[in-house]
Amino acid sequence: MTGVRDIHHFIGGAASPSASGRLGDVFDPNTGRVQARVGLGTADELAKAVAVAKAAQVEWAAVNPQRRARVMFEFKRLVEARIDELAHLLSSEHGKVIADSKGDIQRGLEVIEFACGAPHLLKGDYTNNAGPGIDVYSMRQPLGVVAGITPFNFPAMIPMWMFGMALVCGNAFILKPSERDPSVPVRLAELMLEAGLPAGVMNVVQGDKTVVDAILDHPDIRAVSFVGSSDIAHYIYERGNAAGKRVQAMGGAKNHAIVLPDADFDQTVADLVGAAFGSAGERCMALPVVVPVGDKTADMLLDRLLPEIGKLRIGVSTDPDAHYGPVVTAAHKARIESYIDMGVREGAELLVDGRGFTLQGHEGGFFVGPTLFDRVTPAMQSYREEIFGPVLQMVRAPDMETALKLPSEHQYGNGVAIFTRNGGVARDFAHAVNVGMVGINVPIPVPVAYHSFGGWKRSGFGDLDQYGEDSIRFYTKAKKVTQRWPSGGPVTDSAFIIPTLK
Ligand code: NAD
C-alpha cells in the first residue's frame, strides 16, 4: 500500500520494529482508509523491553526527586510547544475533533503538572521519640518496572495519567497503547527522552492480547495499570493479581444524568448534549442515559433536547465547526448501530435515528448520527450494556427514589450527574448513590489532577485510583524504619514479650 506509515515499538530510546510479521491496521476514521500499520509485538519483544527498563531503572531511581520532577517540567513545556502537531496526529487516528484532542492532551498535562510536585508528595513521615530514644520514619520507594495498558479513546491523557506518576516516583515504565491509535503514545515517549529522561526508562511496546498476556506474566513487572472495557479489566485484575502484581484496572461505564423538575433546563440541555454526543460518545465519563424525574420533566426536557440535537454538526475531525467526528473503526460503528437495532427490537421509542448516516464527500468514513431513545427501561439489554457511541437513552423515573436506584443498581458505577437547584436533595443523592464519581450540575465530573479518578462496581477493579495521591501509593511501596542509636546508657534487658508503651 502506498503512503501507509509503519508504527513501531519504542525501546531503549529508539524505534524498534516488531519481527512478529503480525500487523494491525490503523485507520483514518474520516475516510475509512488504512493510513498506517502497527507491528504487533511478541512476548520476546516485551521481555526485551523489560530487560532494558530494569537496567535503566536502577540509576533513574537514584536520581533525586527534584531532578526527576524537572524532567516532567521540561516534558510539559515540550508537549505544549507541539500541541498542534500532536492534536492533529491524535485526531487523524482517533477521529475526535482537533479541539477535543487538545483537551485530551491538556488533561494529561494536568497530571504531569501534579507529577512536578513529586518532591513534596514523596516525603515520608517521621516521628521523633516514638519510644525511649526511638524514632520511626517511613520512606516511599519505587516498585521497579511497571506497565500501563491503555484504551483507544484517550490516547494522550490516559497514558499520561500513568507514566507521569510512575516515572516521577522512580520507576521504569512499559506502555502498551491501544493498537487503534498508537502514534501519539510513541511521540510522547520520544518527548520524554528529549526532556531528559534517560533512554530505556520509558518504553512503548505495541501489540494486542499477546503483549498484554506477556506483561501480566512477566515476573519483573511489579505493577500493572489498566484502563479499558470491563471484561478485559476484570481479566487483567485477576491474572495480574494471580501473578503477584499490584493491579488497578478501570473498566466501562454507563453514566446517568438525573434531571429534577427544578433544574436549570437550558443549562442542563446544553450540558447533556455536550456530554452525550461530544467525542461521538466515546468517553467513559459521557452521559448516555438521562433520567428525568416525572413525566412532565421528561416532556419539558424533550421539547428542548430535540431541537438542540437537530443542530448538531457532524464533520471530519479537522472541521473547526464540527461538534463531533467519526467513531474509531468500522467495526465500532457497526457495533453502535447494532445496539440501536437492539433498542428498537426491545421496544424503546426511537426519536432520532443516527443509523446509516453518511457525510457527503466522506462516504467511507465511520460516522454515526446522533441518536435519541425515549421510554427505555432497566430490563433492556441496550440499557444494561455500554454502547460507547452518540446514543442518548431516556429512562423516565416516576420519583427520586427510582432515580437514585437506577445508577446505584446498574452494573457500572463510573460517574453520575444530578441536575437540580435543590442543595439538600443533591447532597443526599451524592451521599447515597452507589457510583464512584458524582457531578452536581456538572456533566462530566472527571476529578482534577490532585484528586484521584476511579469508578466503582464493574467500572473499577483494585483499591487505588488513577492519579492524585492514590497514584503515589500505587507506584511506590512504603518502608517503615524504627531506629535507636547507642547512647552509652545501661543495657536494657532482653524482651521476650512484644514491646508495648508503658
Ligand atoms: P478495550 O478493553 O478493547 O482495550 C483496552 C486495552 O486492552 C487495549 O490496549 C487493548 O489492546 C487491550 N485488549 C483488548 N482486548 C484484549 C484481550 N482480549 N486481552 C488482553 N488485552 C486486550 O477498550 P477500548 O475499546 O480500547 O476502550 C474503550 C473502553 O474503555 C470502554 O469500555 C470505556 O468505557 C473504557 N474506558 C474506561 C475508562 C475509565 O477510566 N473507567 C477510561 C477510558 C475508557
mmCIF file of C-alpha atoms in Angstrom, residues 337-350 373-376 380-383 387 393:
data_model
loop_
_atom_site.group_PDB
_atom_site.id
_atom_site.type_symbol
_atom_site.label_atom_id
_atom_site.label_comp_id
_atom_site.label_asym_id
_atom_site.label_seq_id
_atom_site.Cartn_x
_atom_site.Cartn_y
_atom_site.Cartn_z
ATOM 1 C CA GLU A 337 -25.692 0.596 15.101
ATOM 2 C CA SER A 338 -26.448 -2.949 16.258
ATOM 3 C CA TYR A 339 -27.254 -1.533 19.722
ATOM 4 C CA ILE A 340 -29.658 0.926 18.104
ATOM 5 C CA ASP A 341 -31.302 -2.032 16.297
ATOM 6 C CA MET A 342 -31.492 -3.799 19.654
ATOM 7 C CA GLY A 343 -33.147 -0.808 21.333
ATOM 8 C CA VAL A 344 -35.809 -0.758 18.608
ATOM 9 C CA ARG A 345 -36.376 -4.514 18.956
ATOM 10 C CA GLU A 346 -36.682 -4.144 22.730
ATOM 11 C CA GLY A 347 -39.480 -1.609 22.319
ATOM 12 C CA ALA A 348 -37.744 1.664 23.180
ATOM 13 C CA GLU A 349 -39.071 4.697 21.289
ATOM 14 C CA LEU A 350 -36.525 5.849 18.703
ATOM 15 C CA PHE A 373 -34.347 6.907 22.566
ATOM 16 C CA ASP A 374 -37.260 7.572 24.909
ATOM 17 C CA ARG A 375 -39.038 5.074 27.168
ATOM 18 C CA VAL A 376 -36.014 2.889 27.726
ATOM 19 C CA MET A 380 -33.490 -3.739 28.280
ATOM 20 C CA GLN A 381 -30.111 -5.140 27.302
ATOM 21 C CA SER A 382 -29.369 -1.946 25.349
ATOM 22 C CA TYR A 383 -29.651 -0.107 28.694
ATOM 23 C CA ILE A 387 -22.783 1.339 23.808
ATOM 24 C CA GLN A 393 -31.272 6.839 26.201
#
